[in-house]
Tab-separated table of C-alpha atoms and ligand atoms in Angstrom:
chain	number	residue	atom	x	y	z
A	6	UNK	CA	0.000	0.000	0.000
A	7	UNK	CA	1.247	3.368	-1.010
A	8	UNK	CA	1.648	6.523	1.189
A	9	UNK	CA	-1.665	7.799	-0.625
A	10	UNK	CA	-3.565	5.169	0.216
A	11	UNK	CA	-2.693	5.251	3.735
A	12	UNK	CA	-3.575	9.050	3.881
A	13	UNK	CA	-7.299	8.527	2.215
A	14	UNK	CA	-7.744	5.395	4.704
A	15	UNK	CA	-6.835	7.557	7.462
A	16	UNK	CA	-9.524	10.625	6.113
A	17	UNK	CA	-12.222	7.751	6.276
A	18	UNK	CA	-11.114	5.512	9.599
A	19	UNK	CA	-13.629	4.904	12.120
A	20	UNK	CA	-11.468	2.490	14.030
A	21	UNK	CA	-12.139	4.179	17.155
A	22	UNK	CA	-14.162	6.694	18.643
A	23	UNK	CA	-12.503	9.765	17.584
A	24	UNK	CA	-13.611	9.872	14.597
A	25	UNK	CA	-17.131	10.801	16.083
A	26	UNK	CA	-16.098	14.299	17.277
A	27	UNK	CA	-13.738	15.320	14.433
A	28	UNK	CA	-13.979	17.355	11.758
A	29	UNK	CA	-11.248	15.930	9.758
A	30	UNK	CA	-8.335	13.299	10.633
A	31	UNK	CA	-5.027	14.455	9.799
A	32	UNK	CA	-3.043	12.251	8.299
A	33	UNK	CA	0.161	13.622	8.026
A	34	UNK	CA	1.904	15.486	5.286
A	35	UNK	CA	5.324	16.319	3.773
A	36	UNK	CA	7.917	14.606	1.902
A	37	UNK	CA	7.614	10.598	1.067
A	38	UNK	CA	10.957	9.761	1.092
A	39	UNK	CA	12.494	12.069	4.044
A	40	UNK	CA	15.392	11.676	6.296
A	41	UNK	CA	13.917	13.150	8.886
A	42	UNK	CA	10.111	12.362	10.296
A	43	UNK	CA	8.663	14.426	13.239
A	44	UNK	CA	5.539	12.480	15.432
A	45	UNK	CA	3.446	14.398	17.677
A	46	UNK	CA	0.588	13.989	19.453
A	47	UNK	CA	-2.997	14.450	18.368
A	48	UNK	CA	-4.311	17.407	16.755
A	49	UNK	CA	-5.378	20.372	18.114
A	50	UNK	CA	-8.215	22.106	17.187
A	51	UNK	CA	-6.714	24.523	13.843
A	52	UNK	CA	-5.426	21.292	12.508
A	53	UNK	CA	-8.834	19.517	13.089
A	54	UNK	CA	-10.315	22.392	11.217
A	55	UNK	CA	-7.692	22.483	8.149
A	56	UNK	CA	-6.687	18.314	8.146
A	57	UNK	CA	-3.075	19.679	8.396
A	58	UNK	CA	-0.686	19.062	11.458
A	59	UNK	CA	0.919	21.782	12.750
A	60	UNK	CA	-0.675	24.464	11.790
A	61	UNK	CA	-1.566	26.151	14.627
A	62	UNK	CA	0.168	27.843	17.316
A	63	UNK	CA	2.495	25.222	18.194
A	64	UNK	CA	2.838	24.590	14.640
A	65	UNK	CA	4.201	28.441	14.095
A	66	UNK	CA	6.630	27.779	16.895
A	67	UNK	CA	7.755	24.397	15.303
A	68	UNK	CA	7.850	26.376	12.264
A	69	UNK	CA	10.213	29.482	13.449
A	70	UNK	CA	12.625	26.645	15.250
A	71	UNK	CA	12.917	24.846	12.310
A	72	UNK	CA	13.584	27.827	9.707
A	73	UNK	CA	15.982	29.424	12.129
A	74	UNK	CA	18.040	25.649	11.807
A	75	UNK	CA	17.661	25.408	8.128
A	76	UNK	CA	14.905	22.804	8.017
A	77	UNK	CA	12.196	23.244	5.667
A	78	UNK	CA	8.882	21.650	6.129
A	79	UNK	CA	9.060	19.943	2.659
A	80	UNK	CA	12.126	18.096	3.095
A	81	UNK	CA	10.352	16.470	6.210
A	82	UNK	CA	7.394	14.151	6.868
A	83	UNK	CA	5.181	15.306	9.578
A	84	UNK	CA	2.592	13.602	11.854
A	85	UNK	CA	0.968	12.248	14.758
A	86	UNK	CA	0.596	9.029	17.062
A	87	UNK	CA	-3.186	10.141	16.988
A	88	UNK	CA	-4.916	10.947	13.805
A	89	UNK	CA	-7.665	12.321	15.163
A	90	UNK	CA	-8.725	15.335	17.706
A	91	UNK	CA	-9.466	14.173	21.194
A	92	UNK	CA	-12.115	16.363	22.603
A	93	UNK	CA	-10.953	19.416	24.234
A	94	UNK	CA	-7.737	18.499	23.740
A	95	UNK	CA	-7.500	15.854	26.081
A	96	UNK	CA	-4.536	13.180	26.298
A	97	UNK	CA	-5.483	9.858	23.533
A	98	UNK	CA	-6.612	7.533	25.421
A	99	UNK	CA	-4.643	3.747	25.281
A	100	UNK	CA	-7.438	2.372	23.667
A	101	UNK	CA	-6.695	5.103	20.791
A	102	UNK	CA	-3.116	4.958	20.840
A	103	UNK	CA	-3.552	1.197	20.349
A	104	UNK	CA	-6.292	1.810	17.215
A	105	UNK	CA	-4.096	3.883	15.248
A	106	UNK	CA	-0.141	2.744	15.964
A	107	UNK	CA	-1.182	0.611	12.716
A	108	UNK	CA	-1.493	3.790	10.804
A	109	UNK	CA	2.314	5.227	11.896
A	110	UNK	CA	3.669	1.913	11.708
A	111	UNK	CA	3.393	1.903	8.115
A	112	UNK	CA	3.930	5.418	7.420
A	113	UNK	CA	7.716	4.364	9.132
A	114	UNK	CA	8.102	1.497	7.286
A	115	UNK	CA	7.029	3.160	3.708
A	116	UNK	CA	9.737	6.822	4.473
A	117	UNK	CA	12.476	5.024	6.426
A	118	UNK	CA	13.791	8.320	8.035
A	119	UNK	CA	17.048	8.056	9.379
A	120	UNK	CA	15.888	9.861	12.397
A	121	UNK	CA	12.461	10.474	14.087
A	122	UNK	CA	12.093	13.702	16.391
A	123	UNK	CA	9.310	12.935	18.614
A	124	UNK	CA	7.663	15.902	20.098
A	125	UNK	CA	5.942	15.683	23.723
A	126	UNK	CA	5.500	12.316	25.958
A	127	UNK	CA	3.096	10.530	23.975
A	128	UNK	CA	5.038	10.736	20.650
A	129	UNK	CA	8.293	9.864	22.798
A	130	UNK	CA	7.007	7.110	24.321
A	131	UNK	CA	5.263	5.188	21.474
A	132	UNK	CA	8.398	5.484	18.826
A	133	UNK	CA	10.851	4.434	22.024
A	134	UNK	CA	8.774	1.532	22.782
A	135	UNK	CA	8.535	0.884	18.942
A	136	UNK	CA	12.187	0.282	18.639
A	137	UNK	CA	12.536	-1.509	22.259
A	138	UNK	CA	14.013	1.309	24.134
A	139	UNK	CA	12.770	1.855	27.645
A	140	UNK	CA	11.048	5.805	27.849
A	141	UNK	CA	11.067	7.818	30.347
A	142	UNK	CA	9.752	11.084	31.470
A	143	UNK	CA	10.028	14.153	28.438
A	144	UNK	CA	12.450	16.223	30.867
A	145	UNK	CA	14.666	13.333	31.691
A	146	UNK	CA	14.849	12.050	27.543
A	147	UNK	CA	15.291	15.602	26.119
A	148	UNK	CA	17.672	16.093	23.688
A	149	UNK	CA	19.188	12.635	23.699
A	150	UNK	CA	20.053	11.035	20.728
A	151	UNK	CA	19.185	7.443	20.714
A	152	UNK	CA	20.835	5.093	18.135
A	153	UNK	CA	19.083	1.690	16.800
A	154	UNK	CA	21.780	0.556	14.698
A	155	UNK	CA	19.705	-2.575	14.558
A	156	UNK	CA	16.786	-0.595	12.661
A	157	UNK	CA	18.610	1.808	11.221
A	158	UNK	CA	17.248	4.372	12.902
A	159	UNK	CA	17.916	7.603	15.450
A	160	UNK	CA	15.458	8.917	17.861
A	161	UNK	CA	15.443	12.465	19.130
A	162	UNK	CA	13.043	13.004	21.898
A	163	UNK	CA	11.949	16.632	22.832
A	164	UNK	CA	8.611	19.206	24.303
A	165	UNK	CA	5.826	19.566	22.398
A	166	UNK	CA	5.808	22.751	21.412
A	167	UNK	CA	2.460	23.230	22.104
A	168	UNK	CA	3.874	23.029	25.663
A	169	UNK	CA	6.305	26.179	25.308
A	170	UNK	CA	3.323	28.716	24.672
A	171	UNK	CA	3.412	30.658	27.777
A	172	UNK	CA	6.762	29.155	28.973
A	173	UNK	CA	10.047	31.153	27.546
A	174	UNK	CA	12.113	28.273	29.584
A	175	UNK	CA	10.730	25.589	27.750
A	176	UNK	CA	11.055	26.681	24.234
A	177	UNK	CA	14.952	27.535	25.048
A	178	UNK	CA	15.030	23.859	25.659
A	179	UNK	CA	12.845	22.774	22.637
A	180	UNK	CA	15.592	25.369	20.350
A	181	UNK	CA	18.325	23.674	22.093
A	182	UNK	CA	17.491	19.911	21.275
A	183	UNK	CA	16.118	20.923	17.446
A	184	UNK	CA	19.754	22.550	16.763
A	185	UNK	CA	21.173	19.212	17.371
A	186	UNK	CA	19.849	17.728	14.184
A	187	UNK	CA	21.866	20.718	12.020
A	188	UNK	CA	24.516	18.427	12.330
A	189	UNK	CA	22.771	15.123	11.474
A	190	UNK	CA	21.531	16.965	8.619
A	191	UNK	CA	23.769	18.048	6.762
B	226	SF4	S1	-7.713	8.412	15.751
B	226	SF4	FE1	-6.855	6.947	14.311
B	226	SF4	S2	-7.900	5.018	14.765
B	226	SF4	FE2	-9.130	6.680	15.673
B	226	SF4	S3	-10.638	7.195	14.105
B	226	SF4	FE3	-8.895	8.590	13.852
B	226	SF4	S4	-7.583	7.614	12.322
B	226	SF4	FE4	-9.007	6.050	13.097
């Protein structure tokens, strides 16, 4: 099955019971064949409105870190562990988590990015468990690079942006851990 296909499955999946209070699921978007993949955590409400990630306020933060590090949002593939809006903005439940992992599974397997930034706890902890690394707490991960030479793959943990709003600190850190992948980049 091809990227595409994925994506219009995803528009049209009832597989749990988020897709009762969206307005659209958001997929994911970017480019197919990218080094570098970035997984957050459900949709907020501007991206349930526009079936884009990111493309809210955290998404104009995500957006200023990455231009200010020379990475454009077309050279990367961007999405979440949860396709769908949870009400108000509350954490995806397990149950949901567990319903769509099939969905970002595949999306993996078809880009093969040589590294995955992961942005908050939930996106953390799925893609660490993914490739059998123990996770831990956002603020004790954090800018660590973790290597799966058995995969072929590099995990960066870090905030979710969303999460450096109101909180200066925070988004120093989020800066911080981004500017490590110049290097890995170029
Ligand atoms: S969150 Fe995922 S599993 Fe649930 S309805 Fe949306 S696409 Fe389907």
């Amino acid at each position: 099955m091809d990227m595409e296909k994925i994506e219009e499955e995803i528009r049209k999946c009832r597989k749990c019971n988020l897709w009762k209070s969206r307005k659209n699921a958001v997929p994911g978007e970017g480019n197919y064949s990218a080094d570098l993949m970035v997984v957050g955590e459900a949709p907020g409400k501007k991206e349930d409105e526009m079936g884009r990630p990111f493309v809210g306020k955290a998404g104009q933060i995500l957006n200023e870190i990455f231009e200010e590090n020379g990475i454009k949002r077309e050279d990367i593939y961007i999405t979440n562990v949860v396709k769908c809006r949870p009400p108000k903005n509350r954490n995806p439940l397990y149950d949901e988590i567990k319903a769509c992992f099939p969905y970002l599974e595949k999306q993996i397997e078809l880009i093969k990015p040589k590294l995955i930034l992961t942005l908050g706890n939930f996106g953390a902890k799925v893609i660490m468990e993914l490739y059998g690394f123990k996770a831990y707490s956002i603020t004790k991960m954090h800018g660590k690079i973790f290597d799966s030479p058995l995969h072929q793959i590099k995990i960066l943990p870090t905030f979710h942006p969303a999460a450096c709003i109101y909180n200066p600190l925070l988004k120093e850190k989020l800066y911080n851990d981004i500017k490590k992948l110049r290097d890995f980049l170029k």
